[in-house]
Amino acid sequence: MATILITGFTPFAGRAVNASWLAAHWLAEHHNTVHTIRAALLPVIWGAPEQILKELVNSYQPDLVISLGEGHPERFAIETRARNQRSQREDNSGKLPPAALVSEHGHNLYISAVDTPALAQRLIKKGYPAQSSDDAGAFLCEETLYCLEAIRENTRPDMRVVFCHLPPYGTSLQVANQQVHCDQPLLSAFVSDLLQALTSD
């Protein structure tokens, strides 16, 4: 049995819904497994993830953190690295990042300790258009992954961290050779299969 933290984001870029939170919240409420799972909603605000995640990890002591965000249509992307950089992009408060780096004295790059190609292959076998990715986007998703990897290195070396970009809610994609939309049933199925792939060993 594992203690698992799963995170998603508030809507951004004028969207009404964020697929990542729909998936995270559903899994915490309906996973029906032996694991203990808590969902946390992150704001799309520069600088917010670090303190929120530190407090969550410290209080909850998860064995595994699954962090979700919205990425490109038509695919599920498991991120392999987190760069110490921020794009010049406005957050939900309308502000640009206060600094170019996530951490002034941090590493330039973190490489995921998870075998992301193998994880992607497990999801592909389930019919999902999944892949490992080396570009997390330099927005709040990458900042979140960077902060989680820093927390893992500094305080919880045994904690596993996975970040997966989901297709934006309502977009179209092919799953198991069928054209479908990214809706709640698809997100529920995917996040259940992702959990199984991460905890079946």
PDB file of N, CA and C in Angstrom, residues 78-147:
ATOM      1  N   ILE A  78       4.694  12.140 -20.721  1.00  0.00           N
ATOM      2  CA  ILE A  78       5.337  11.949 -19.423  1.00  0.00           C
ATOM      3  C   ILE A  78       6.694  12.640 -19.470  1.00  0.00           C
ATOM      4  N   GLU A  79       6.857  13.612 -18.598  1.00  0.00           N
ATOM      5  CA  GLU A  79       8.039  14.477 -18.679  1.00  0.00           C
ATOM      6  C   GLU A  79       9.276  13.818 -18.075  1.00  0.00           C
ATOM      7  N   THR A  80      10.384  13.947 -18.785  1.00  0.00           N
ATOM      8  CA  THR A  80      11.633  13.312 -18.369  1.00  0.00           C
ATOM      9  C   THR A  80      12.587  14.270 -17.669  1.00  0.00           C
ATOM     10  N   ARG A  81      12.363  15.575 -17.804  1.00  0.00           N
ATOM     11  CA  ARG A  81      13.305  16.505 -17.190  1.00  0.00           C
ATOM     12  C   ARG A  81      12.613  17.809 -16.804  1.00  0.00           C
ATOM     13  N   ALA A  82      13.194  18.485 -15.832  1.00  0.00           N
ATOM     14  CA  ALA A  82      12.689  19.777 -15.373  1.00  0.00           C
ATOM     15  C   ALA A  82      13.835  20.781 -15.406  1.00  0.00           C
ATOM     16  N   ARG A  83      13.655  21.820 -16.178  1.00  0.00           N
ATOM     17  CA  ARG A  83      14.698  22.844 -16.332  1.00  0.00           C
ATOM     18  C   ARG A  83      14.474  23.988 -15.354  1.00  0.00           C
ATOM     19  N   ASN A  84      15.548  24.584 -14.930  1.00  0.00           N
ATOM     20  CA  ASN A  84      15.491  25.732 -14.030  1.00  0.00           C
ATOM     21  C   ASN A  84      15.327  27.006 -14.864  1.00  0.00           C
ATOM     22  N   GLN A  85      14.158  27.143 -15.469  1.00  0.00           N
ATOM     23  CA  GLN A  85      13.892  28.328 -16.282  1.00  0.00           C
ATOM     24  C   GLN A  85      12.398  28.573 -16.376  1.00  0.00           C
ATOM     25  N   ARG A  86      12.052  29.820 -16.617  1.00  0.00           N
ATOM     26  CA  ARG A  86      10.656  30.226 -16.752  1.00  0.00           C
ATOM     27  C   ARG A  86      10.466  30.990 -18.054  1.00  0.00           C
ATOM     28  N   SER A  87       9.372  30.720 -18.727  1.00  0.00           N
ATOM     29  CA  SER A  87       9.056  31.475 -19.937  1.00  0.00           C
ATOM     30  C   SER A  87       8.474  32.832 -19.545  1.00  0.00           C
ATOM     31  N   GLN A  88       8.598  33.790 -20.432  1.00  0.00           N
ATOM     32  CA  GLN A  88       8.008  35.114 -20.206  1.00  0.00           C
ATOM     33  C   GLN A  88       6.532  35.064 -20.585  1.00  0.00           C
ATOM     34  N   ARG A  89       5.771  34.472 -19.693  1.00  0.00           N
ATOM     35  CA  ARG A  89       4.350  34.216 -19.939  1.00  0.00           C
ATOM     36  C   ARG A  89       3.556  34.624 -18.708  1.00  0.00           C
ATOM     37  N   GLU A  90       2.443  35.274 -18.931  1.00  0.00           N
ATOM     38  CA  GLU A  90       1.620  35.728 -17.819  1.00  0.00           C
ATOM     39  C   GLU A  90       0.917  34.556 -17.137  1.00  0.00           C
ATOM     40  N   ASP A  91       0.874  34.623 -15.803  1.00  0.00           N
ATOM     41  CA  ASP A  91       0.137  33.618 -15.046  1.00  0.00           C
ATOM     42  C   ASP A  91      -1.321  34.058 -14.898  1.00  0.00           C
ATOM     43  N   ASN A  92      -2.069  33.376 -14.046  1.00  0.00           N
ATOM     44  CA  ASN A  92      -3.491  33.693 -13.895  1.00  0.00           C
ATOM     45  C   ASN A  92      -3.747  35.022 -13.204  1.00  0.00           C
ATOM     46  N   SER A  93      -2.725  35.602 -12.597  1.00  0.00           N
ATOM     47  CA  SER A  93      -2.872  36.925 -12.003  1.00  0.00           C
ATOM     48  C   SER A  93      -2.481  38.027 -12.986  1.00  0.00           C
ATOM     49  N   GLY A  94      -2.092  37.604 -14.199  1.00  0.00           N
ATOM     50  CA  GLY A  94      -1.684  38.577 -15.205  1.00  0.00           C
ATOM     51  C   GLY A  94      -0.251  39.050 -15.069  1.00  0.00           C
ATOM     52  N   LYS A  95       0.534  38.339 -14.256  1.00  0.00           N
ATOM     53  CA  LYS A  95       1.914  38.758 -14.006  1.00  0.00           C
ATOM     54  C   LYS A  95       2.913  37.857 -14.715  1.00  0.00           C
ATOM     55  N   LEU A  96       4.009  38.459 -15.152  1.00  0.00           N
ATOM     56  CA  LEU A  96       5.142  37.714 -15.685  1.00  0.00           C
ATOM     57  C   LEU A  96       5.953  37.153 -14.515  1.00  0.00           C
ATOM     58  N   PRO A  97       6.811  36.155 -14.758  1.00  0.00           N
ATOM     59  CA  PRO A  97       7.580  35.586 -13.645  1.00  0.00           C
ATOM     60  C   PRO A  97       8.458  36.636 -12.979  1.00  0.00           C
ATOM     61  N   PRO A  98       8.590  36.588 -11.650  1.00  0.00           N
ATOM     62  CA  PRO A  98       9.403  37.580 -10.942  1.00  0.00           C
ATOM     63  C   PRO A  98      10.899  37.419 -11.189  1.00  0.00           C
ATOM     64  N   ALA A  99      11.309  36.229 -11.667  1.00  0.00           N
ATOM     65  CA  ALA A  99      12.712  35.967 -11.985  1.00  0.00           C
ATOM     66  C   ALA A  99      12.757  34.962 -13.126  1.00  0.00           C
ATOM     67  N   ALA A 100      13.883  34.947 -13.824  1.00  0.00           N
ATOM     68  CA  ALA A 100      14.006  34.051 -14.976  1.00  0.00           C
ATOM     69  C   ALA A 100      14.177  32.601 -14.563  1.00  0.00           C
ATOM     70  N   LEU A 101      14.663  32.383 -13.329  1.00  0.00           N
ATOM     71  CA  LEU A 101      14.913  31.032 -12.844  1.00  0.00           C
ATOM     72  C   LEU A 101      13.893  30.629 -11.790  1.00  0.00           C
ATOM     73  N   VAL A 102      13.596  29.359 -11.725  1.00  0.00           N
ATOM     74  CA  VAL A 102      12.745  28.838 -10.653  1.00  0.00           C
ATOM     75  C   VAL A 102      13.469  28.970  -9.321  1.00  0.00           C
ATOM     76  N   SER A 103      14.762  28.637  -9.316  1.00  0.00           N
ATOM     77  CA  SER A 103      15.585  28.701  -8.107  1.00  0.00           C
ATOM     78  C   SER A 103      16.921  29.351  -8.437  1.00  0.00           C
ATOM     79  N   GLU A 104      17.228  30.425  -7.762  1.00  0.00           N
ATOM     80  CA  GLU A 104      18.447  31.175  -8.059  1.00  0.00           C
ATOM     81  C   GLU A 104      19.709  30.341  -7.854  1.00  0.00           C
ATOM     82  N   HIS A 105      19.693  29.469  -6.864  1.00  0.00           N
ATOM     83  CA  HIS A 105      20.890  28.676  -6.551  1.00  0.00           C
ATOM     84  C   HIS A 105      20.672  27.183  -6.811  1.00  0.00           C
ATOM     85  N   GLY A 106      19.618  26.842  -7.536  1.00  0.00           N
ATOM     86  CA  GLY A 106      19.315  25.444  -7.772  1.00  0.00           C
ATOM     87  C   GLY A 106      20.033  24.868  -8.977  1.00  0.00           C
ATOM     88  N   HIS A 107      19.877  23.570  -9.180  1.00  0.00           N
ATOM     89  CA  HIS A 107      20.451  22.905 -10.343  1.00  0.00           C
ATOM     90  C   HIS A 107      19.866  23.482 -11.631  1.00  0.00           C
ATOM     91  N   ASN A 108      20.630  23.387 -12.698  1.00  0.00           N
ATOM     92  CA  ASN A 108      20.119  23.811 -13.996  1.00  0.00           C
ATOM     93  C   ASN A 108      19.036  22.868 -14.515  1.00  0.00           C
ATOM     94  N   LEU A 109      19.128  21.603 -14.097  1.00  0.00           N
ATOM     95  CA  LEU A 109      18.257  20.590 -14.675  1.00  0.00           C
ATOM     96  C   LEU A 109      18.100  19.421 -13.711  1.00  0.00           C
ATOM     97  N   TYR A 110      16.904  18.875 -13.652  1.00  0.00           N
ATOM     98  CA  TYR A 110      16.665  17.602 -12.982  1.00  0.00           C
ATOM     99  C   TYR A 110      16.205  16.593 -14.026  1.00  0.00           C
ATOM    100  N   ILE A 111      16.753  15.393 -13.954  1.00  0.00           N
ATOM    101  CA  ILE A 111      16.332  14.288 -14.810  1.00  0.00           C
ATOM    102  C   ILE A 111      15.479  13.339 -13.976  1.00  0.00           C
ATOM    103  N   SER A 112      14.338  12.946 -14.507  1.00  0.00           N
ATOM    104  CA  SER A 112      13.436  12.073 -13.766  1.00  0.00           C
ATOM    105  C   SER A 112      14.105  10.744 -13.439  1.00  0.00           C
ATOM    106  N   ALA A 113      13.908  10.271 -12.213  1.00  0.00           N
ATOM    107  CA  ALA A 113      14.432   8.969 -11.801  1.00  0.00           C
ATOM    108  C   ALA A 113      13.506   7.833 -12.231  1.00  0.00           C
ATOM    109  N   VAL A 114      12.321   8.178 -12.725  1.00  0.00           N
ATOM    110  CA  VAL A 114      11.350   7.184 -13.188  1.00  0.00           C
ATOM    111  C   VAL A 114      11.687   6.768 -14.616  1.00  0.00           C
ATOM    112  N   ASP A 115      11.502   5.506 -14.922  1.00  0.00           N
ATOM    113  CA  ASP A 115      11.725   5.014 -16.291  1.00  0.00           C
ATOM    114  C   ASP A 115      10.539   5.459 -17.144  1.00  0.00           C
ATOM    115  N   THR A 116      10.608   6.677 -17.640  1.00  0.00           N
ATOM    116  CA  THR A 116       9.467   7.235 -18.371  1.00  0.00           C
ATOM    117  C   THR A 116       9.184   6.532 -19.698  1.00  0.00           C
ATOM    118  N   PRO A 117      10.191   6.101 -20.465  1.00  0.00           N
ATOM    119  CA  PRO A 117       9.860   5.348 -21.684  1.00  0.00           C
ATOM    120  C   PRO A 117       9.096   4.066 -21.394  1.00  0.00           C
ATOM    121  N   ALA A 118       9.487   3.353 -20.341  1.00  0.00           N
ATOM    122  CA  ALA A 118       8.782   2.117 -19.986  1.00  0.00           C
ATOM    123  C   ALA A 118       7.355   2.416 -19.536  1.00  0.00           C
ATOM    124  N   LEU A 119       7.188   3.491 -18.788  1.00  0.00           N
ATOM    125  CA  LEU A 119       5.855   3.885 -18.349  1.00  0.00           C
ATOM    126  C   LEU A 119       4.984   4.250 -19.553  1.00  0.00           C
ATOM    127  N   ALA A 120       5.563   4.984 -20.491  1.00  0.00           N
ATOM    128  CA  ALA A 120       4.818   5.335 -21.706  1.00  0.00           C
ATOM    129  C   ALA A 120       4.412   4.089 -22.481  1.00  0.00           C
ATOM    130  N   GLN A 121       5.299   3.108 -22.545  1.00  0.00           N
ATOM    131  CA  GLN A 121       4.983   1.879 -23.269  1.00  0.00           C
ATOM    132  C   GLN A 121       3.820   1.126 -22.618  1.00  0.00           C
ATOM    133  N   ARG A 122       3.767   1.125 -21.297  1.00  0.00           N
ATOM    134  CA  ARG A 122       2.645   0.475 -20.611  1.00  0.00           C
ATOM    135  C   ARG A 122       1.325   1.149 -20.985  1.00  0.00           C
ATOM    136  N   LEU A 123       1.355   2.461 -21.101  1.00  0.00           N
ATOM    137  CA  LEU A 123       0.137   3.193 -21.452  1.00  0.00           C
ATOM    138  C   LEU A 123      -0.218   3.023 -22.922  1.00  0.00           C
ATOM    139  N   ILE A 124       0.792   2.935 -23.764  1.00  0.00           N
ATOM    140  CA  ILE A 124       0.550   2.684 -25.195  1.00  0.00           C
ATOM    141  C   ILE A 124      -0.149   1.337 -25.379  1.00  0.00           C
ATOM    142  N   LYS A 125       0.277   0.341 -24.594  1.00  0.00           N
ATOM    143  CA  LYS A 125      -0.356  -0.979 -24.686  1.00  0.00           C
ATOM    144  C   LYS A 125      -1.831  -0.939 -24.294  1.00  0.00           C
ATOM    145  N   LYS A 126      -2.197   0.070 -23.516  1.00  0.00           N
ATOM    146  CA  LYS A 126      -3.605   0.250 -23.142  1.00  0.00           C
ATOM    147  C   LYS A 126      -4.374   1.027 -24.215  1.00  0.00           C
ATOM    148  N   GLY A 127      -3.660   1.483 -25.247  1.00  0.00           N
ATOM    149  CA  GLY A 127      -4.316   2.189 -26.336  1.00  0.00           C
ATOM    150  C   GLY A 127      -4.175   3.685 -26.317  1.00  0.00           C
ATOM    151  N   TYR A 128      -3.460   4.230 -25.334  1.00  0.00           N
ATOM    152  CA  TYR A 128      -3.320   5.686 -25.245  1.00  0.00           C
ATOM    153  C   TYR A 128      -2.183   6.197 -26.135  1.00  0.00           C
ATOM    154  N   PRO A 129      -2.328   7.375 -26.731  1.00  0.00           N
ATOM    155  CA  PRO A 129      -1.219   7.999 -27.464  1.00  0.00           C
ATOM    156  C   PRO A 129      -0.253   8.636 -26.460  1.00  0.00           C
ATOM    157  N   ALA A 130       0.584   7.814 -25.861  1.00  0.00           N
ATOM    158  CA  ALA A 130       1.485   8.266 -24.797  1.00  0.00           C
ATOM    159  C   ALA A 130       2.921   8.316 -25.301  1.00  0.00           C
ATOM    160  N   GLN A 131       3.705   9.179 -24.705  1.00  0.00           N
ATOM    161  CA  GLN A 131       5.126   9.289 -25.062  1.00  0.00           C
ATOM    162  C   GLN A 131       5.879   9.933 -23.912  1.00  0.00           C
ATOM    163  N   SER A 132       7.185   9.708 -23.878  1.00  0.00           N
ATOM    164  CA  SER A 132       8.027  10.461 -22.952  1.00  0.00           C
ATOM    165  C   SER A 132       8.422  11.761 -23.639  1.00  0.00           C
ATOM    166  N   SER A 133       8.582  12.812 -22.854  1.00  0.00           N
ATOM    167  CA  SER A 133       8.833  14.149 -23.389  1.00  0.00           C
ATOM    168  C   SER A 133      10.006  14.778 -22.650  1.00  0.00           C
ATOM    169  N   ASP A 134      10.820  15.553 -23.375  1.00  0.00           N
ATOM    170  CA  ASP A 134      11.943  16.241 -22.733  1.00  0.00           C
ATOM    171  C   ASP A 134      11.742  17.752 -22.683  1.00  0.00           C
ATOM    172  N   ASP A 135      10.510  18.215 -22.892  1.00  0.00           N
ATOM    173  CA  ASP A 135      10.213  19.648 -22.830  1.00  0.00           C
ATOM    174  C   ASP A 135       8.902  19.852 -22.085  1.00  0.00           C
ATOM    175  N   ALA A 136       9.007  20.233 -20.815  1.00  0.00           N
ATOM    176  CA  ALA A 136       7.818  20.396 -19.973  1.00  0.00           C
ATOM    177  C   ALA A 136       7.160  21.762 -20.118  1.00  0.00           C
ATOM    178  N   GLY A 137       7.702  22.625 -20.969  1.00  0.00           N
ATOM    179  CA  GLY A 137       6.996  23.837 -21.344  1.00  0.00           C
ATOM    180  C   GLY A 137       7.416  25.140 -20.701  1.00  0.00           C
ATOM    181  N   ALA A 138       8.247  25.102 -19.667  1.00  0.00           N
ATOM    182  CA  ALA A 138       8.771  26.301 -19.005  1.00  0.00           C
ATOM    183  C   ALA A 138       7.674  27.192 -18.419  1.00  0.00           C
ATOM    184  N   PHE A 139       6.495  26.609 -18.149  1.00  0.00           N
ATOM    185  CA  PHE A 139       5.430  27.361 -17.489  1.00  0.00           C
ATOM    186  C   PHE A 139       5.233  26.745 -16.101  1.00  0.00           C
ATOM    187  N   LEU A 140       4.061  26.826 -15.533  1.00  0.00           N
ATOM    188  CA  LEU A 140       3.860  26.350 -14.164  1.00  0.00           C
ATOM    189  C   LEU A 140       3.995  24.837 -14.035  1.00  0.00           C
ATOM    190  N   CYS A 141       3.750  24.095 -15.118  1.00  0.00           N
ATOM    191  CA  CYS A 141       3.957  22.643 -15.068  1.00  0.00           C
ATOM    192  C   CYS A 141       5.424  22.316 -14.830  1.00  0.00           C
ATOM    193  N   GLU A 142       6.293  22.940 -15.598  1.00  0.00           N
ATOM    194  CA  GLU A 142       7.722  22.664 -15.420  1.00  0.00           C
ATOM    195  C   GLU A 142       8.215  23.168 -14.072  1.00  0.00           C
ATOM    196  N   GLU A 143       7.720  24.319 -13.638  1.00  0.00           N
ATOM    197  CA  GLU A 143       8.094  24.822 -12.322  1.00  0.00           C
ATOM    198  C   GLU A 143       7.679  23.841 -11.227  1.00  0.00           C
ATOM    199  N   THR A 144       6.495  23.276 -11.354  1.00  0.00           N
ATOM    200  CA  THR A 144       6.011  22.298 -10.376  1.00  0.00           C
ATOM    201  C   THR A 144       6.898  21.061 -10.351  1.00  0.00           C
ATOM    202  N   LEU A 145       7.227  20.532 -11.520  1.00  0.00           N
ATOM    203  CA  LEU A 145       8.093  19.360 -11.580  1.00  0.00           C
ATOM    204  C   LEU A 145       9.473  19.679 -11.013  1.00  0.00           C
ATOM    205  N   TYR A 146      10.009  20.847 -11.328  1.00  0.00           N
ATOM    206  CA  TYR A 146      11.320  21.241 -10.804  1.00  0.00           C
ATOM    207  C   TYR A 146      11.279  21.291  -9.265  1.00  0.00           C
ATOM    208  N   CYS A 147      10.233  21.910  -8.712  1.00  0.00           N
ATOM    209  CA  CYS A 147      10.117  22.015  -7.260  1.00  0.00           C
ATOM    210  C   CYS A 147       9.976  20.639  -6.607  1.00  0.00           C
TER     211      CYS A 147
END
